[in-house]
PDB file of C-alpha atoms in Angstrom:
ATOM      1  CA  MET A  26       4.029   8.431  24.194  1.00 91.00           C
ATOM      2  CA  GLN A  27       0.370   8.130  24.183  1.00 92.00           C
ATOM      3  CA  PRO A  28      -1.525   4.775  23.780  1.00 90.00           C
ATOM      4  CA  LEU A  29      -3.414   3.925  20.894  1.00 89.00           C
ATOM      5  CA  THR A  30      -7.156   4.125  21.576  1.00 86.00           C
ATOM      6  CA  ARG A  31      -8.192   2.451  18.187  1.00 83.00           C
ATOM      7  CA  ILE A  32      -6.275  -0.340  16.663  1.00 90.00           C
ATOM      8  CA  THR A  33      -7.761  -1.128  13.388  1.00 93.00           C
ATOM      9  CA  PRO A  34      -6.633  -4.159  11.048  1.00 95.00           C
ATOM     10  CA  ALA A  35      -4.789  -1.616   8.800  1.00 96.00           C
ATOM     11  CA  THR A  36      -2.953  -0.153  11.815  1.00 97.00           C
ATOM     12  CA  VAL A  37      -1.773  -3.624  12.723  1.00 97.00           C
ATOM     13  CA  ASP A  38      -0.587  -4.235   9.058  1.00 98.00           C
ATOM     14  CA  VAL A  39       1.403  -0.993   9.307  1.00 98.00           C
ATOM     15  CA  LEU A  40       2.782  -1.877  12.725  1.00 98.00           C
ATOM     16  CA  GLU A  41       4.032  -5.087  11.533  1.00 98.00           C
ATOM     17  CA  ALA A  42       5.557  -3.530   8.568  1.00 98.00           C
ATOM     18  CA  LEU A  43       7.469  -1.241  10.754  1.00 98.00           C
ATOM     19  CA  ILE A  44       8.356  -3.888  13.240  1.00 98.00           C
ATOM     20  CA  SER A  45       9.851  -6.086  10.587  1.00 96.00           C
ATOM     21  CA  GLU A  46      12.243  -3.157   9.404  1.00 94.00           C
ATOM     22  CA  SER A  47      15.544  -2.600  11.356  1.00 91.00           C
ATOM     23  CA  GLU A  48      16.223   0.363   9.286  1.00 94.00           C
ATOM     24  CA  PRO A  49      14.027   3.457   8.546  1.00 96.00           C
ATOM     25  CA  VAL A  50      11.611   2.712   5.841  1.00 96.00           C
ATOM     26  CA  TRP A  51       9.893   4.906   3.356  1.00 95.00           C
ATOM     27  CA  GLY A  52       6.223   5.197   3.230  1.00 96.00           C
ATOM     28  CA  LEU A  53       5.550   3.707  -0.098  1.00 95.00           C
ATOM     29  CA  ARG A  54       7.291   0.537   0.852  1.00 96.00           C
ATOM     30  CA  ILE A  55       4.891   0.257   3.908  1.00 98.00           C
ATOM     31  CA  VAL A  56       2.136   0.869   1.238  1.00 98.00           C
ATOM     32  CA  ASN A  57       3.549  -2.200  -0.921  1.00 97.00           C
ATOM     33  CA  ARG A  58       4.088  -4.377   2.047  1.00 96.00           C
ATOM     34  CA  THR A  59       0.724  -4.096   3.622  1.00 97.00           C
ATOM     35  CA  GLY A  60      -1.148  -3.995   0.399  1.00 97.00           C
ATOM     36  CA  ARG A  61      -3.211  -0.941   1.809  1.00 97.00           C
ATOM     37  CA  PRO A  62      -3.852   2.110  -0.109  1.00 97.00           C
ATOM     38  CA  ALA A  63      -1.783   5.064   0.420  1.00 97.00           C
ATOM     39  CA  GLY A  64      -4.789   7.010   1.654  1.00 97.00           C
ATOM     40  CA  SER A  65      -4.933   4.534   4.525  1.00 97.00           C
ATOM     41  CA  VAL A  66      -1.368   4.168   5.427  1.00 98.00           C
ATOM     42  CA  TYR A  67      -0.255   7.790   5.513  1.00 97.00           C
ATOM     43  CA  PRO A  68      -2.803   8.920   7.854  1.00 97.00           C
ATOM     44  CA  ILE A  69      -1.861   5.996  10.245  1.00 97.00           C
ATOM     45  CA  LEU A  70       1.710   6.998  10.062  1.00 98.00           C
ATOM     46  CA  GLU A  71       0.763  10.602  10.837  1.00 97.00           C
ATOM     47  CA  ARG A  72      -1.345   9.423  13.716  1.00 96.00           C
ATOM     48  CA  LEU A  73       1.443   7.057  15.086  1.00 97.00           C
ATOM     49  CA  GLU A  74       4.131   9.972  14.619  1.00 97.00           C
ATOM     50  CA  SER A  75       1.808  12.304  16.455  1.00 96.00           C
ATOM     51  CA  MET A  76       1.401   9.780  19.365  1.00 96.00           C
ATOM     52  CA  GLU A  77       5.297   9.442  19.331  1.00 97.00           C
ATOM     53  CA  TRP A  78       5.176   5.749  18.477  1.00 97.00           C
ATOM     54  CA  VAL A  79       6.990   6.538  15.228  1.00 98.00           C
ATOM     55  CA  THR A  80       9.649   9.209  14.149  1.00 98.00           C
ATOM     56  CA  SER A  81      10.190  10.337  10.620  1.00 97.00           C
ATOM     57  CA  GLU A  82      12.817  12.295   8.578  1.00 96.00           C
ATOM     58  CA  TRP A  83      13.126  13.194   5.096  1.00 95.00           C
ATOM     59  CA  GLU A  84      15.762  10.907   3.221  1.00 90.00           C
ATOM     60  CA  VAL A  85      19.246  12.672   2.456  1.00 88.00           C
ATOM     61  CA  ASP A  86      20.705  10.905  -0.538  1.00 85.00           C
ATOM     62  CA  PRO A  87      22.357  13.215  -3.001  1.00 85.00           C
ATOM     63  CA  ASN A  88      22.915  10.138  -5.522  1.00 88.00           C
ATOM     64  CA  ARG A  89      19.380   9.285  -5.710  1.00 86.00           C
ATOM     65  CA  SER A  90      17.399  10.677  -8.411  1.00 86.00           C
ATOM     66  CA  GLY A  91      13.440  11.462  -8.092  1.00 87.00           C
ATOM     67  CA  PRO A  92      11.560  13.012  -5.355  1.00 87.00           C
ATOM     68  CA  ARG A  93      12.769  12.790  -1.640  1.00 87.00           C
ATOM     69  CA  ARG A  94      11.266  10.103   0.449  1.00 92.00           C
ATOM     70  CA  ARG A  95       9.996  10.368   4.074  1.00 95.00           C
ATOM     71  CA  LEU A  96      11.595   7.550   6.093  1.00 97.00           C
ATOM     72  CA  TYR A  97       9.648   6.006   9.098  1.00 98.00           C
ATOM     73  CA  ARG A  98      10.963   4.333  12.232  1.00 98.00           C
ATOM     74  CA  LEU A  99       9.333   2.990  15.381  1.00 98.00           C
ATOM     75  CA  THR A 100      10.772   4.815  18.461  1.00 97.00           C
ATOM     76  CA  PRO A 101      12.194   2.379  21.138  1.00 97.00           C
ATOM     77  CA  ASP A 102       9.120   2.843  23.087  1.00 97.00           C
ATOM     78  CA  GLY A 103       7.037   2.531  20.040  1.00 97.00           C
ATOM     79  CA  LEU A 104       8.560  -0.731  19.019  1.00 97.00           C
ATOM     80  CA  VAL A 105       7.701  -2.086  22.495  1.00 97.00           C
ATOM     81  CA  ALA A 106       4.064  -0.790  22.442  1.00 97.00           C
ATOM     82  CA  ALA A 107       3.602  -1.988  18.538  1.00 97.00           C
ATOM     83  CA  ARG A 108       4.643  -5.355  19.407  1.00 97.00           C
ATOM     84  CA  ALA A 109       2.323  -5.629  22.409  1.00 96.00           C
ATOM     85  CA  ALA A 110      -0.494  -4.065  20.165  1.00 95.00           C
ATOM     86  CA  VAL A 111       0.099  -6.535  17.456  1.00 96.00           C
ATOM     87  CA  ASP A 112       0.082  -9.438  19.817  1.00 95.00           C
ATOM     88  CA  ALA A 113      -3.027  -8.201  21.659  1.00 93.00           C
ATOM     89  CA  HIS A 114      -4.871  -7.856  18.171  1.00 93.00           C
ATOM     90  CA  ALA A 115      -3.824 -11.498  17.297  1.00 92.00           C
ATOM     91  CA  VAL A 116      -5.360 -12.872  20.609  1.00 92.00           C
ATOM     92  CA  ARG A 117      -8.693 -10.700  19.982  1.00 89.00           C
ATOM     93  CA  MET A 118      -8.810 -12.293  16.402  1.00 88.00           C
ATOM     94  CA  GLN A 119      -8.123 -15.869  17.810  1.00 89.00           C
ATOM     95  CA  ARG A 120     -10.994 -15.457  20.544  1.00 89.00           C
ATOM     96  CA  ARG A 121     -13.379 -14.050  17.962  1.00 85.00           C
ATOM     97  CA  ARG A 122     -12.815 -16.911  15.562  1.00 84.00           C
ATOM     98  CA  ALA A 123     -13.217 -19.359  18.396  1.00 85.00           C
ATOM     99  CA  ARG A 124     -16.522 -17.986  19.605  1.00 83.00           C
ATOM    100  CA  ARG A 125     -17.836 -18.274  15.991  1.00 80.00           C
ATOM    101  CA  HIS A 126     -17.194 -21.989  16.121  1.00 74.00           C
ATOM    102  CA  GLU A 127     -18.556 -22.504  19.596  1.00 67.00           C
ATOM    103  CA  PRO A 128     -21.246 -25.103  19.771  1.00 68.00           C
ATOM    104  CA  GLY A 129     -24.568 -23.349  20.329  1.00 61.00           C
ATOM    105  CA  ARG A 130     -23.710 -20.227  18.336  1.00 55.00           C
ATOM    106  CA  GLY A 131     -25.492 -19.465  15.193  1.00 55.00           C
ATOM    107  CA  ARG A 132     -29.116 -20.256  14.267  1.00 55.00           C
ATOM    108  CA  GLY A 133     -31.259 -22.373  16.668  1.00 52.00           C
ATOM    109  CA  ASP A 134     -31.888 -22.294  20.327  1.00 52.00           C
ATOM    110  CA  ALA A 135     -29.491 -21.850  23.246  1.00 53.00           C
ATOM    111  CA  ARG A 136     -28.076 -25.178  22.651  1.00 52.00           C
ATOM    112  CA  GLY A 137     -27.474 -24.840  19.074  1.00 52.00           C
ATOM    113  CA  VAL A 138     -30.485 -27.000  17.930  1.00 52.00           C
ATOM    114  CA  ILE A 139     -32.482 -25.890  15.145  1.00 55.00           C
ATOM    115  CA  ALA A 140     -36.170 -26.494  15.621  1.00 48.00           C
TER     116      ALA A 140
END
């Protein structure tokens, strides 16, 4: 399994959707859960699969009408890594928000005093 070198908010959303599922989930459900466009979600799923975080397979359901669906699932190692990546992203976002609200940030001199 390869590490993710880039974790965007869209990647975090896809990972969270996959983490929340105990069974394989089809791509359009992930699109709906994340609110992200399919043109963002499917490339992320492909990247995660190429890095061995995710496996996928075509649905086999002879009783279901309509086109076949591709089902995605985190691998056991992918699940561990996904949880760590989502947690690390949350920490980064908390730090970023805290820095924005630190005294001395923004306009003015180093102490935050506007001249």
